[in-house]
PDB file of C-alpha atoms and ligand atoms in Angstrom:
ATOM      1  CA  MET A   1      10.394 -20.563  55.352  1.00 87.00           C
ATOM      2  CA  ASN A   2      13.733 -20.127  53.539  1.00 95.00           C
ATOM      3  CA  GLN A   3      14.385 -17.783  50.615  1.00 95.00           C
ATOM      4  CA  ASP A   4      14.067 -20.558  48.073  1.00 96.00           C
ATOM      5  CA  GLN A   5      10.665 -21.613  49.392  1.00 97.00           C
ATOM      6  CA  THR A   6       9.560 -17.970  49.308  1.00 97.00           C
ATOM      7  CA  LYS A   7      10.664 -17.676  45.673  1.00 98.00           C
ATOM      8  CA  GLN A   8       8.630 -20.767  44.856  1.00 98.00           C
ATOM      9  CA  LEU A   9       5.509 -19.272  46.457  1.00 98.00           C
ATOM     10  CA  LEU A  10       6.081 -16.029  44.549  1.00 98.00           C
ATOM     11  CA  GLY A  11       6.341 -17.911  41.252  1.00 98.00           C
ATOM     12  CA  GLN A  12       3.162 -19.825  42.011  1.00 98.00           C
ATOM     13  CA  ALA A  13       1.341 -16.623  43.036  1.00 98.00           C
ATOM     14  CA  ALA A  14       2.294 -14.969  39.734  1.00 98.00           C
ATOM     15  CA  ALA A  15       1.048 -17.919  37.706  1.00 98.00           C
ATOM     16  CA  LYS A  16      -2.243 -17.710  39.598  1.00 98.00           C
ATOM     17  CA  ALA A  17      -2.466 -13.917  39.198  1.00 98.00           C
ATOM     18  CA  ILE A  18      -2.268 -14.113  35.416  1.00 98.00           C
ATOM     19  CA  LEU A  19      -4.883 -16.870  35.014  1.00 97.00           C
ATOM     20  CA  PRO A  20      -7.569 -14.319  33.998  1.00 96.00           C
ATOM     21  CA  LEU A  21      -5.310 -13.170  31.123  1.00 94.00           C
ATOM     22  CA  MET A  22      -4.862 -16.651  29.739  1.00 95.00           C
ATOM     23  CA  ASP A  23      -6.582 -17.970  26.660  1.00 94.00           C
ATOM     24  CA  PRO A  24      -5.466 -20.343  23.896  1.00 94.00           C
ATOM     25  CA  GLU A  25      -4.172 -17.380  21.840  1.00 95.00           C
ATOM     26  CA  THR A  26      -2.122 -15.779  24.611  1.00 96.00           C
ATOM     27  CA  PHE A  27       1.681 -15.735  24.755  1.00 98.00           C
ATOM     28  CA  ILE A  28       3.264 -14.814  28.086  1.00 98.00           C
ATOM     29  CA  GLY A  29       6.520 -12.892  28.552  1.00 98.00           C
ATOM     30  CA  VAL A  30       8.819 -14.828  30.866  1.00 98.00           C
ATOM     31  CA  GLY A  31      11.815 -13.476  32.789  1.00 98.00           C
ATOM     32  CA  THR A  32      15.069 -15.012  33.947  1.00 98.00           C
ATOM     33  CA  GLY A  33      16.551 -16.075  37.283  1.00 98.00           C
ATOM     34  CA  SER A  34      15.791 -18.330  40.205  1.00 98.00           C
ATOM     35  CA  THR A  35      12.453 -16.657  41.034  1.00 98.00           C
ATOM     36  CA  ALA A  36      11.391 -16.653  37.380  1.00 98.00           C
ATOM     37  CA  ASN A  37      12.342 -20.354  37.240  1.00 98.00           C
ATOM     38  CA  TYR A  38       9.701 -21.093  39.874  1.00 98.00           C
ATOM     39  CA  PHE A  39       7.208 -19.094  37.816  1.00 98.00           C
ATOM     40  CA  ILE A  40       8.078 -21.256  34.804  1.00 98.00           C
ATOM     41  CA  ASP A  41       7.595 -24.410  36.883  1.00 98.00           C
ATOM     42  CA  ALA A  42       4.189 -23.140  38.033  1.00 98.00           C
ATOM     43  CA  LEU A  43       3.215 -22.367  34.428  1.00 98.00           C
ATOM     44  CA  ALA A  44       3.742 -26.029  33.594  1.00 97.00           C
ATOM     45  CA  ASP A  45       0.601 -26.926  35.576  1.00 95.00           C
ATOM     46  CA  VAL A  46      -1.562 -24.564  33.500  1.00 97.00           C
ATOM     47  CA  ARG A  47       0.153 -24.893  30.119  1.00 97.00           C
ATOM     48  CA  HIS A  48      -3.110 -26.064  28.497  1.00 96.00           C
ATOM     49  CA  LEU A  49      -4.654 -22.635  29.254  1.00 97.00           C
ATOM     50  CA  PHE A  50      -2.324 -20.467  27.130  1.00 97.00           C
ATOM     51  CA  ALA A  51      -0.574 -20.663  23.763  1.00 97.00           C
ATOM     52  CA  GLY A  52       3.039 -20.397  24.842  1.00 98.00           C
ATOM     53  CA  ALA A  53       5.773 -18.021  25.940  1.00 98.00           C
ATOM     54  CA  VAL A  54       8.368 -15.496  24.838  1.00 98.00           C
ATOM     55  CA  ALA A  55      11.536 -16.006  26.880  1.00 98.00           C
ATOM     56  CA  SER A  56      14.042 -13.375  28.008  1.00 98.00           C
ATOM     57  CA  SER A  57      17.006 -15.766  27.876  1.00 98.00           C
ATOM     58  CA  VAL A  58      18.198 -19.022  26.424  1.00 98.00           C
ATOM     59  CA  ALA A  59      18.109 -20.525  29.948  1.00 98.00           C
ATOM     60  CA  SER A  60      14.430 -19.636  30.434  1.00 98.00           C
ATOM     61  CA  ALA A  61      13.569 -20.842  26.936  1.00 98.00           C
ATOM     62  CA  ASP A  62      15.226 -24.185  27.713  1.00 98.00           C
ATOM     63  CA  ARG A  63      13.324 -24.513  30.982  1.00 98.00           C
ATOM     64  CA  LEU A  64      10.007 -23.659  29.324  1.00 98.00           C
ATOM     65  CA  LYS A  65      10.653 -26.202  26.579  1.00 98.00           C
ATOM     66  CA  ALA A  66      11.542 -28.848  29.152  1.00 98.00           C
ATOM     67  CA  HIS A  67       8.001 -28.361  30.496  1.00 98.00           C
ATOM     68  CA  ASN A  68       6.594 -28.760  26.957  1.00 98.00           C
ATOM     69  CA  ILE A  69       5.624 -25.093  26.797  1.00 98.00           C
ATOM     70  CA  LEU A  70       5.866 -23.665  23.290  1.00 98.00           C
ATOM     71  CA  VAL A  71       8.475 -20.886  22.993  1.00 98.00           C
ATOM     72  CA  ILE A  72       8.290 -18.398  20.126  1.00 98.00           C
ATOM     73  CA  SER A  73      10.215 -15.229  19.338  1.00 98.00           C
ATOM     74  CA  LEU A  74       8.964 -11.752  20.139  1.00 98.00           C
ATOM     75  CA  ASN A  75       8.873 -11.057  16.404  1.00 98.00           C
ATOM     76  CA  GLU A  76       6.356 -13.856  15.991  1.00 97.00           C
ATOM     77  CA  SER A  77       4.260 -13.105  19.068  1.00 97.00           C
ATOM     78  CA  GLY A  78       3.592  -9.378  18.630  1.00 93.00           C
ATOM     79  CA  PRO A  79       2.647  -7.370  21.746  1.00 93.00           C
ATOM     80  CA  LEU A  80       2.290  -9.333  24.985  1.00 97.00           C
ATOM     81  CA  SER A  81      -0.351  -8.773  27.620  1.00 96.00           C
ATOM     82  CA  VAL A  82       1.951  -9.611  30.522  1.00 98.00           C
ATOM     83  CA  TYR A  83       5.619 -10.045  31.458  1.00 98.00           C
ATOM     84  CA  VAL A  84       6.671 -11.689  34.734  1.00 98.00           C
ATOM     85  CA  ASP A  85      10.211 -11.428  36.091  1.00 98.00           C
ATOM     86  CA  GLY A  86      12.304 -11.107  39.225  1.00 98.00           C
ATOM     87  CA  ALA A  87      14.569  -8.218  40.237  1.00 98.00           C
ATOM     88  CA  ASP A  88      17.806  -7.606  42.087  1.00 98.00           C
ATOM     89  CA  GLU A  89      16.408  -4.463  43.737  1.00 98.00           C
ATOM     90  CA  ILE A  90      13.009  -2.816  43.687  1.00 98.00           C
ATOM     91  CA  ALA A  91      12.166   0.647  45.058  1.00 97.00           C
ATOM     92  CA  PRO A  92       8.811   2.089  46.200  1.00 96.00           C
ATOM     93  CA  ASP A  93       8.016   3.486  42.731  1.00 96.00           C
ATOM     94  CA  PHE A  94       8.729  -0.030  41.389  1.00 98.00           C
ATOM     95  CA  SER A  95      11.807   1.070  39.472  1.00 98.00           C
ATOM     96  CA  MET A  96      14.303  -1.786  39.600  1.00 98.00           C
ATOM     97  CA  ILE A  97      17.853  -2.934  39.142  1.00 98.00           C
ATOM     98  CA  LYS A  98      17.989  -6.105  37.085  1.00 98.00           C
ATOM     99  CA  GLY A  99      20.610  -8.115  35.286  1.00 98.00           C
ATOM    100  CA  GLY A 100      22.196 -10.066  38.117  1.00 98.00           C
ATOM    101  CA  GLY A 101      21.727 -13.096  35.881  1.00 97.00           C
ATOM    102  CA  GLY A 102      23.034 -11.190  32.862  1.00 98.00           C
ATOM    103  CA  ALA A 103      19.797 -11.315  30.864  1.00 98.00           C
ATOM    104  CA  LEU A 104      19.006  -7.598  31.172  1.00 98.00           C
ATOM    105  CA  THR A 105      18.892  -6.778  27.458  1.00 98.00           C
ATOM    106  CA  ARG A 106      16.340  -9.381  26.480  1.00 98.00           C
ATOM    107  CA  GLU A 107      14.460  -8.745  29.732  1.00 98.00           C
ATOM    108  CA  LYS A 108      14.135  -5.054  28.891  1.00 98.00           C
ATOM    109  CA  ILE A 109      13.050  -5.825  25.338  1.00 98.00           C
ATOM    110  CA  VAL A 110      10.372  -8.317  26.355  1.00 98.00           C
ATOM    111  CA  ALA A 111       9.183  -6.125  29.249  1.00 98.00           C
ATOM    112  CA  ALA A 112       8.827  -3.167  26.879  1.00 98.00           C
ATOM    113  CA  ALA A 113       6.608  -5.240  24.593  1.00 97.00           C
ATOM    114  CA  ALA A 114       4.239  -6.160  27.433  1.00 98.00           C
ATOM    115  CA  GLU A 115       1.230  -4.191  28.544  1.00 97.00           C
ATOM    116  CA  HIS A 116       1.659  -5.264  32.160  1.00 98.00           C
ATOM    117  CA  PHE A 117       4.898  -6.023  34.089  1.00 98.00           C
ATOM    118  CA  ILE A 118       4.594  -8.121  37.240  1.00 98.00           C
ATOM    119  CA  CYS A 119       7.719  -8.230  39.402  1.00 98.00           C
ATOM    120  CA  ILE A 120       8.125 -11.226  41.708  1.00 98.00           C
ATOM    121  CA  ALA A 121      10.691 -10.470  44.391  1.00 98.00           C
ATOM    122  CA  ASP A 122      11.344 -11.631  47.924  1.00 98.00           C
ATOM    123  CA  GLN A 123      11.659  -8.909  50.520  1.00 97.00           C
ATOM    124  CA  THR A 124      15.481  -8.975  50.518  1.00 97.00           C
ATOM    125  CA  LYS A 125      15.171  -7.118  47.177  1.00 98.00           C
ATOM    126  CA  TRP A 126      13.249  -4.185  48.661  1.00 97.00           C
ATOM    127  CA  VAL A 127      15.218  -0.910  48.932  1.00 97.00           C
ATOM    128  CA  SER A 128      14.278   2.693  49.645  1.00 96.00           C
ATOM    129  CA  ARG A 129      16.791   3.831  47.015  1.00 96.00           C
ATOM    130  CA  LEU A 130      18.367   1.860  44.152  1.00 97.00           C
ATOM    131  CA  GLY A 131      22.120   1.339  43.991  1.00 96.00           C
ATOM    132  CA  ARG A 132      23.306  -0.997  46.717  1.00 96.00           C
ATOM    133  CA  PHE A 133      23.296  -3.870  44.213  1.00 98.00           C
ATOM    134  CA  PRO A 134      26.033  -3.274  41.598  1.00 98.00           C
ATOM    135  CA  LEU A 135      24.375  -1.999  38.425  1.00 98.00           C
ATOM    136  CA  PRO A 136      24.892  -4.433  35.506  1.00 98.00           C
ATOM    137  CA  ILE A 137      25.639  -2.818  32.142  1.00 98.00           C
ATOM    138  CA  GLU A 138      25.880  -4.904  28.971  1.00 98.00           C
ATOM    139  CA  VAL A 139      28.569  -3.479  26.702  1.00 98.00           C
ATOM    140  CA  ILE A 140      29.969  -4.111  23.240  1.00 98.00           C
ATOM    141  CA  PRO A 141      33.399  -5.647  24.073  1.00 98.00           C
ATOM    142  CA  MET A 142      35.472  -3.112  22.048  1.00 98.00           C
ATOM    143  CA  ALA A 143      33.898  -0.234  24.037  1.00 98.00           C
ATOM    144  CA  ARG A 144      34.447  -1.752  27.499  1.00 98.00           C
ATOM    145  CA  SER A 145      37.349   0.472  28.612  1.00 98.00           C
ATOM    146  CA  SER A 146      35.967   3.750  27.276  1.00 98.00           C
ATOM    147  CA  ILE A 147      32.603   3.020  28.931  1.00 98.00           C
ATOM    148  CA  ALA A 148      34.356   2.072  32.177  1.00 98.00           C
ATOM    149  CA  ARG A 149      36.156   5.451  32.214  1.00 98.00           C
ATOM    150  CA  LYS A 150      32.842   7.294  31.804  1.00 98.00           C
ATOM    151  CA  LEU A 151      31.342   5.264  34.648  1.00 98.00           C
ATOM    152  CA  VAL A 152      34.242   6.188  36.920  1.00 98.00           C
ATOM    153  CA  GLY A 153      33.433   9.812  36.028  1.00 97.00           C
ATOM    154  CA  PHE A 154      29.905   9.188  37.385  1.00 96.00           C
ATOM    155  CA  GLY A 155      31.414   8.042  40.687  1.00 97.00           C
ATOM    156  CA  GLY A 156      31.037   4.337  39.937  1.00 98.00           C
ATOM    157  CA  THR A 157      33.490   1.459  40.232  1.00 98.00           C
ATOM    158  CA  PRO A 158      32.985  -0.795  37.203  1.00 98.00           C
ATOM    159  CA  VAL A 159      34.055  -4.425  37.469  1.00 98.00           C
ATOM    160  CA  LEU A 160      34.129  -6.717  34.457  1.00 98.00           C
ATOM    161  CA  ARG A 161      32.012  -9.829  35.069  1.00 98.00           C
ATOM    162  CA  GLU A 162      34.617 -12.576  34.693  1.00 98.00           C
ATOM    163  CA  ASN A 163      34.076 -15.511  32.354  1.00 98.00           C
ATOM    164  CA  PHE A 164      30.662 -14.281  31.301  1.00 98.00           C
ATOM    165  CA  ILE A 165      29.300 -13.565  27.836  1.00 98.00           C
ATOM    166  CA  THR A 166      25.648 -12.600  27.395  1.00 98.00           C
ATOM    167  CA  ASP A 167      23.174 -14.392  25.133  1.00 98.00           C
ATOM    168  CA  ASN A 168      23.897 -11.529  22.703  1.00 98.00           C
ATOM    169  CA  GLY A 169      27.676 -12.104  22.667  1.00 98.00           C
ATOM    170  CA  ASN A 170      28.576  -9.080  24.806  1.00 98.00           C
ATOM    171  CA  GLU A 171      30.263  -8.395  28.165  1.00 98.00           C
ATOM    172  CA  ILE A 172      28.866  -7.106  31.453  1.00 98.00           C
ATOM    173  CA  LEU A 173      30.297  -4.390  33.669  1.00 98.00           C
ATOM    174  CA  ASP A 174      28.942  -4.526  37.236  1.00 98.00           C
ATOM    175  CA  VAL A 175      29.099  -0.977  38.559  1.00 98.00           C
ATOM    176  CA  HIS A 176      29.576  -0.543  42.316  1.00 98.00           C
ATOM    177  CA  ASP A 177      29.417   2.613  44.463  1.00 97.00           C
ATOM    178  CA  LEU A 178      26.832   4.497  42.380  1.00 96.00           C
ATOM    179  CA  THR A 179      24.457   6.985  43.959  1.00 91.00           C
ATOM    180  CA  ILE A 180      21.261   6.765  41.943  1.00 96.00           C
ATOM    181  CA  ASP A 181      19.087   9.706  42.982  1.00 95.00           C
ATOM    182  CA  GLU A 182      17.228  10.089  39.692  1.00 97.00           C
ATOM    183  CA  PRO A 183      16.894   6.621  38.148  1.00 98.00           C
ATOM    184  CA  VAL A 184      14.872   7.703  35.083  1.00 98.00           C
ATOM    185  CA  LYS A 185      17.413  10.381  34.152  1.00 98.00           C
ATOM    186  CA  PHE A 186      20.366   8.106  34.921  1.00 98.00           C
ATOM    187  CA  GLU A 187      18.951   5.256  32.832  1.00 98.00           C
ATOM    188  CA  SER A 188      18.672   7.575  29.805  1.00 98.00           C
ATOM    189  CA  MET A 189      22.119   9.021  30.406  1.00 98.00           C
ATOM    190  CA  LEU A 190      23.700   5.550  30.464  1.00 98.00           C
ATOM    191  CA  ASN A 191      21.806   4.611  27.301  1.00 98.00           C
ATOM    192  CA  ASP A 192      23.503   7.542  25.552  1.00 98.00           C
ATOM    193  CA  ILE A 193      27.057   6.204  26.057  1.00 98.00           C
ATOM    194  CA  PRO A 194      28.298   4.701  22.777  1.00 98.00           C
ATOM    195  CA  GLY A 195      28.799   0.969  23.153  1.00 98.00           C
ATOM    196  CA  VAL A 196      26.306   0.530  25.986  1.00 98.00           C
ATOM    197  CA  VAL A 197      23.821  -2.079  24.843  1.00 98.00           C
ATOM    198  CA  THR A 198      21.562  -1.981  27.884  1.00 98.00           C
ATOM    199  CA  ASN A 199      21.817  -0.882  31.494  1.00 98.00           C
ATOM    200  CA  GLY A 200      20.128  -2.719  34.325  1.00 98.00           C
ATOM    201  CA  LEU A 201      18.033   0.226  35.495  1.00 98.00           C
ATOM    202  CA  PHE A 202      14.367  -0.440  34.822  1.00 98.00           C
ATOM    203  CA  ALA A 203      13.014   3.008  35.688  1.00 98.00           C
ATOM    204  CA  LEU A 204      11.717   4.314  32.358  1.00 98.00           C
ATOM    205  CA  ARG A 205       9.509   1.224  32.332  1.00 97.00           C
ATOM    206  CA  PRO A 206       9.071   0.123  35.956  1.00 98.00           C
ATOM    207  CA  ALA A 207       6.922  -2.779  37.120  1.00 98.00           C
ATOM    208  CA  ASP A 208       3.165  -2.251  37.315  1.00 98.00           C
ATOM    209  CA  GLN A 209       2.643  -4.739  40.101  1.00 98.00           C
ATOM    210  CA  LEU A 210       4.815  -6.322  42.771  1.00 98.00           C
ATOM    211  CA  ILE A 211       4.288  -9.723  44.341  1.00 98.00           C
ATOM    212  CA  MET A 212       6.387  -9.891  47.520  1.00 98.00           C
ATOM    213  CA  ASP A 213       6.434 -11.768  50.810  1.00 97.00           C
ATOM    214  CA  ASP A 214       5.720  -9.927  54.032  1.00 94.00           C
ATOM    215  CA  ALA A 215       5.665 -11.564  57.450  1.00 89.00           C
ATOM    216  CA  GLY A 216       5.477 -14.988  55.836  1.00 88.00           C
ATOM    217  CA  ASP A 217       2.540 -14.179  53.537  1.00 96.00           C
ATOM    218  CA  ILE A 218       2.502 -13.349  49.835  1.00 98.00           C
ATOM    219  CA  HIS A 219       1.100  -9.918  48.968  1.00 97.00           C
ATOM    220  CA  HIS A 220       0.196  -8.140  45.745  1.00 98.00           C
ATOM    221  CA  TYR A 221       1.084  -4.448  45.624  1.00 97.00           C
ATOM    222  CA  GLN A 222       0.504  -1.527  43.267  1.00 95.00           C
ATOM    223  CA  PRO A 223       3.182   1.208  43.060  1.00 92.00           C
ATOM    224  CA  GLY A 224       3.396   3.243  46.254  1.00 88.00           C
ATOM    225  CA  GLN A 225       1.324   0.714  48.242  1.00 91.00           C
ATOM    226  CA  ARG A 226       4.085  -1.032  50.145  1.00 91.00           C
TER     227      ARG A 226
HETATM  228  C1  5RP B 301      18.402 -11.755  35.577  1.00 66.40           C
HETATM  229  C2  5RP B 301      17.610 -10.859  36.447  1.00 66.40           C
HETATM  230  C3  5RP B 301      16.880 -11.489  37.585  1.00 66.40           C
HETATM  231  O1  5RP B 301      15.556 -11.130  37.508  1.00 66.40           O
HETATM  232  C4  5RP B 301      17.458 -11.010  38.878  1.00 66.40           C
HETATM  233  O2  5RP B 301      18.861 -11.244  38.861  1.00 66.40           O
HETATM  234  C5  5RP B 301      16.825 -11.718  40.063  1.00 66.40           C
HETATM  235  O3  5RP B 301      17.238 -13.044  40.087  1.00 66.40           O
HETATM  236  P1  5RP B 301      16.759 -14.069  41.196  1.00 66.40           P
HETATM  237  O4  5RP B 301      15.293 -14.287  40.995  1.00 66.40           O
HETATM  238  O5  5RP B 301      17.587 -15.288  40.911  1.00 66.40           O
HETATM  239  O6  5RP B 301      17.077 -13.492  42.540  1.00 66.40           O
HETATM  240  O7  5RP B 301      17.526  -9.681  36.271  1.00 66.40           O
HETATM  241  O8  5RP B 301      19.104 -11.039  34.606  1.00 66.40           O
END
Protein backbone atom coordinates (compact mmCIF):
# COMPACT_ATOMS: atom_id res chain seq x y z
CA MET A 1 0.00 0.00 0.00
CA ASN A 2 1.42 3.44 -0.89
CA GLN A 3 1.18 6.57 1.26
CA ASP A 4 -1.73 7.93 -0.73
CA GLN A 5 -3.75 4.75 -0.30
CA THR A 6 -2.98 4.83 3.43
CA LYS A 7 -4.22 8.43 3.65
CA GLN A 8 -7.43 7.38 1.94
CA LEU A 9 -7.99 4.57 4.46
CA LEU A 10 -7.30 7.00 7.31
CA GLY A 11 -9.87 9.46 5.95
CA GLN A 12 -12.44 6.70 5.59
CA ALA A 13 -11.70 5.40 9.11
CA ALA A 14 -12.26 8.89 10.56
CA ALA A 15 -15.57 9.28 8.77
CA LYS A 16 -16.64 5.93 10.20
CA ALA A 17 -15.38 6.79 13.70
CA ILE A 18 -17.54 9.90 13.92
CA LEU A 19 -20.76 8.24 12.71
CA PRO A 20 -22.10 7.97 16.30
CA LEU A 21 -21.73 11.77 16.66
CA MET A 22 -23.74 12.52 13.56
CA ASP A 23 -27.29 13.78 13.56
CA PRO A 24 -29.16 16.21 11.31
CA GLU A 25 -28.19 19.12 13.60
CA THR A 26 -24.47 18.35 13.74
CA PHE A 27 -21.76 20.42 12.05
CA ILE A 28 -18.33 18.81 11.73
CA GLY A 29 -14.98 20.63 11.91
CA VAL A 30 -12.89 19.75 8.87
CA GLY A 31 -9.13 20.15 8.47
CA THR A 32 -6.88 20.81 5.50
CA GLY A 33 -4.38 18.80 3.47
CA SER A 34 -4.17 15.62 1.45
CA THR A 35 -5.25 13.35 4.33
CA ALA A 36 -8.11 15.67 5.27
CA ASN A 37 -9.15 15.67 1.59
CA TYR A 38 -9.74 11.92 1.80
CA PHE A 39 -11.79 12.50 4.95
CA ILE A 40 -13.89 15.03 3.02
CA ASP A 41 -14.37 12.54 0.19
CA ALA A 42 -15.49 9.89 2.70
CA LEU A 43 -17.93 12.37 4.28
CA ALA A 44 -19.64 12.69 0.91
CA ASP A 45 -21.03 9.15 1.28
CA VAL A 46 -22.70 10.00 4.60
CA ARG A 47 -23.64 13.63 3.97
CA HIS A 48 -27.34 12.86 4.61
CA LEU A 49 -26.47 11.98 8.24
CA PHE A 50 -25.17 15.39 9.37
CA ALA A 51 -26.02 19.06 8.84
CA GLY A 52 -22.79 20.30 7.31
CA ALA A 53 -19.24 21.40 8.04
CA VAL A 54 -17.01 24.21 9.24
CA ALA A 55 -13.87 24.29 7.11
CA SER A 56 -10.35 25.28 8.16
CA SER A 57 -9.42 26.65 4.73
CA VAL A 58 -10.86 27.93 1.50
CA ALA A 59 -9.52 24.78 -0.24
CA SER A 60 -11.38 22.45 2.15
CA ALA A 61 -14.53 24.55 1.91
CA ASP A 62 -14.39 24.29 -1.89
CA ARG A 63 -13.93 20.52 -1.74
CA LEU A 64 -16.80 20.11 0.72
CA LYS A 65 -19.06 22.23 -1.47
CA ALA A 66 -18.10 20.21 -4.53
CA HIS A 67 -19.53 17.19 -2.68
CA ASN A 68 -22.74 19.16 -1.95
CA ILE A 69 -21.91 19.38 1.75
CA LEU A 70 -23.17 22.58 3.34
CA VAL A 71 -20.35 24.80 4.66
CA ILE A 72 -21.07 27.43 7.31
CA SER A 73 -18.84 29.72 9.34
CA LEU A 74 -17.73 28.98 12.88
CA ASN A 75 -19.67 32.04 14.00
CA GLU A 76 -22.85 30.44 12.71
CA SER A 77 -22.17 26.91 13.93
CA GLY A 78 -21.27 27.54 17.58
CA PRO A 79 -19.23 24.86 19.39
CA LEU A 80 -18.43 21.71 17.41
CA SER A 81 -18.46 18.19 18.76
CA VAL A 82 -15.55 17.03 16.62
CA TYR A 83 -12.67 18.29 14.46
CA VAL A 84 -10.75 15.97 12.12
CA ASP A 85 -7.41 16.95 10.59
CA GLY A 86 -4.01 15.69 9.53
CA ALA A 87 -0.61 16.68 10.94
CA ASP A 88 2.96 17.15 9.79
CA GLU A 89 4.32 15.59 12.99
CA ILE A 90 2.67 13.98 15.98
CA ALA A 91 4.39 13.01 19.25
CA PRO A 92 3.38 10.43 21.89
CA ASP A 93 1.42 13.00 23.92
CA PHE A 94 -0.40 13.87 20.66
CA SER A 95 1.07 17.35 20.49
CA MET A 96 1.62 18.17 16.82
CA ILE A 97 3.29 20.36 14.27
CA LYS A 98 0.81 21.53 11.66
CA GLY A 99 0.69 24.12 8.93
CA GLY A 100 2.59 22.41 6.14
CA GLY A 101 -0.35 23.40 3.95
CA GLY A 102 -0.39 26.90 5.43
CA ALA A 103 -3.84 26.64 7.03
CA LEU A 104 -2.59 26.59 10.63
CA THR A 105 -4.48 29.65 11.88
CA ARG A 106 -7.93 28.52 10.85
CA GLU A 107 -7.05 24.95 11.85
CA LYS A 108 -6.16 26.09 15.36
CA ILE A 109 -9.32 28.18 15.62
CA VAL A 110 -11.64 25.40 14.49
CA ALA A 111 -9.82 22.79 16.60
CA ALA A 112 -10.17 25.01 19.68
CA ALA A 113 -13.92 25.21 19.13
CA ALA A 114 -14.29 21.42 19.03
CA GLU A 115 -14.85 19.16 21.98
CA HIS A 116 -12.91 16.31 20.38
CA PHE A 117 -9.89 16.48 18.01
CA ILE A 118 -9.17 13.41 15.89
CA CYS A 119 -5.81 13.44 14.12
CA ILE A 120 -5.48 11.29 11.00
CA ALA A 121 -1.82 10.74 10.17
CA ASP A 122 0.18 8.07 8.40
CA GLN A 123 3.09 6.65 10.34
CA THR A 124 5.69 8.82 8.56
CA LYS A 125 4.33 11.65 10.76
CA TRP A 126 5.15 9.88 14.04
CA VAL A 127 8.08 11.37 16.01
CA SER A 128 9.41 10.89 19.53
CA ARG A 129 10.09 14.64 19.73
CA LEU A 130 8.65 17.48 17.64
CA GLY A 131 10.91 19.66 15.51
CA ARG A 132 12.30 17.74 12.57
CA PHE A 133 9.59 19.24 10.35
CA PRO A 134 10.20 23.00 9.98
CA LEU A 135 7.76 24.83 12.25
CA PRO A 136 5.35 27.03 10.23
CA ILE A 137 4.60 30.44 11.75
CA GLU A 138 2.01 32.76 10.20
CA VAL A 139 3.15 36.36 10.53
CA ILE A 140 1.82 39.83 9.78
CA PRO A 141 3.99 40.84 6.77
CA MET A 142 5.33 44.10 8.33
CA ALA A 143 6.66 42.11 11.34
CA ARG A 144 8.40 39.38 9.31
CA SER A 145 12.01 40.54 9.83
CA SER A 146 11.70 41.40 13.52
CA ILE A 147 10.04 38.02 14.18
CA ALA A 148 12.73 36.25 12.14
CA ARG A 149 15.45 37.84 14.31
CA LYS A 150 13.73 36.61 17.49
CA LEU A 151 13.48 33.11 16.01
CA VAL A 152 17.20 33.11 15.23
CA GLY A 153 17.69 34.00 18.91
CA PHE A 154 15.79 30.79 19.78
CA GLY A 155 18.26 28.80 17.67
CA GLY A 156 15.96 28.53 14.66
CA THR A 157 16.57 29.19 10.97
CA PRO A 158 13.48 30.93 9.59
CA VAL A 159 12.80 30.69 5.87
CA LEU A 160 10.10 32.74 4.19
CA ARG A 161 7.65 30.50 2.31
CA GLU A 162 8.03 31.80 -1.24
CA ASN A 163 5.02 32.85 -3.30
CA PHE A 164 2.60 31.96 -0.54
CA ILE A 165 -0.05 34.09 1.14
CA THR A 166 -2.40 32.53 3.70
CA ASP A 167 -6.20 32.62 3.51
CA ASN A 168 -5.88 35.48 6.02
CA GLY A 169 -3.55 37.57 3.82
CA ASN A 170 -0.38 36.90 5.82
CA GLU A 171 3.04 35.29 5.24
CA ILE A 172 4.56 32.08 6.59
CA LEU A 173 8.01 31.60 8.07
CA ASP A 174 9.10 27.94 8.11
CA VAL A 175 11.52 27.60 11.01
CA HIS A 176 14.23 24.93 10.70
CA ASP A 177 16.74 23.68 13.29
CA LEU A 178 14.57 24.20 16.39
CA THR A 179 14.94 22.02 19.45
CA ILE A 180 11.47 21.77 20.95
CA ASP A 181 11.86 20.22 24.40
CA GLU A 182 8.83 21.86 25.99
CA PRO A 183 6.19 22.30 23.27
CA VAL A 184 3.48 23.79 25.53
CA LYS A 185 5.85 26.46 26.87
CA PHE A 186 7.34 27.13 23.43
CA GLU A 187 3.91 27.49 21.81
CA SER A 188 2.96 30.17 24.37
CA MET A 189 6.30 31.91 24.02
CA LEU A 190 5.92 32.16 20.23
CA ASN A 191 2.36 33.45 20.65
CA ASP A 192 3.78 36.33 22.70
CA ILE A 193 5.93 37.72 19.85
CA PRO A 194 4.22 40.80 18.38
CA GLY A 195 3.16 40.12 14.81
CA VAL A 196 2.92 36.35 15.18
CA VAL A 197 -0.59 35.39 14.14
CA THR A 198 -0.32 31.68 14.86
CA ASN A 199 2.44 29.12 15.26
CA GLY A 200 2.14 25.56 14.04
CA LEU A 201 2.66 23.95 17.44
CA PHE A 202 -0.54 22.28 18.59
CA ALA A 203 0.53 21.42 22.14
CA LEU A 204 -1.74 23.58 24.30
CA ARG A 205 -4.61 21.80 22.56
CA PRO A 206 -3.27 18.45 21.33
CA ALA A 207 -5.33 15.77 19.58
CA ASP A 208 -7.56 13.57 21.72
CA GLN A 209 -7.37 10.60 19.40
CA LEU A 210 -5.01 9.42 16.69
CA ILE A 211 -5.93 7.26 13.72
CA MET A 212 -2.70 5.87 12.23
CA ASP A 213 -1.56 2.93 10.13
CA ASP A 214 0.63 0.26 11.67
CA ALA A 215 1.88 -2.80 9.82
CA GLY A 216 -0.68 -2.21 7.08
CA ASP A 217 -3.69 -1.90 9.41
CA ILE A 218 -5.52 1.19 10.63
CA HIS A 219 -5.50 1.69 14.40
CA HIS A 220 -7.23 4.07 16.79
CA TYR A 221 -5.09 5.33 19.66
CA GLN A 222 -5.60 7.40 22.80
CA PRO A 223 -2.70 9.58 24.04
CA GLY A 224 0.19 7.50 25.34
CA GLN A 225 -1.16 4.28 23.79
CA ARG A 226 1.09 4.02 20.76
C1 LIG B 1 -2.23 21.98 6.67
C2 LIG B 1 -1.88 20.99 7.71
C3 LIG B 1 -1.99 19.55 7.34
O1 LIG B 1 -2.79 18.92 8.27
C4 LIG B 1 -0.63 18.93 7.34
O2 LIG B 1 0.22 19.70 6.51
C5 LIG B 1 -0.68 17.49 6.85
O3 LIG B 1 -0.96 17.47 5.49
P1 LIG B 1 -1.08 16.13 4.66
O4 LIG B 1 -2.30 15.42 5.15
O5 LIG B 1 -1.21 16.62 3.25
O6 LIG B 1 0.17 15.34 4.86
O7 LIG B 1 -1.53 21.29 8.81
O8 LIG B 1 -2.01 23.29 7.11
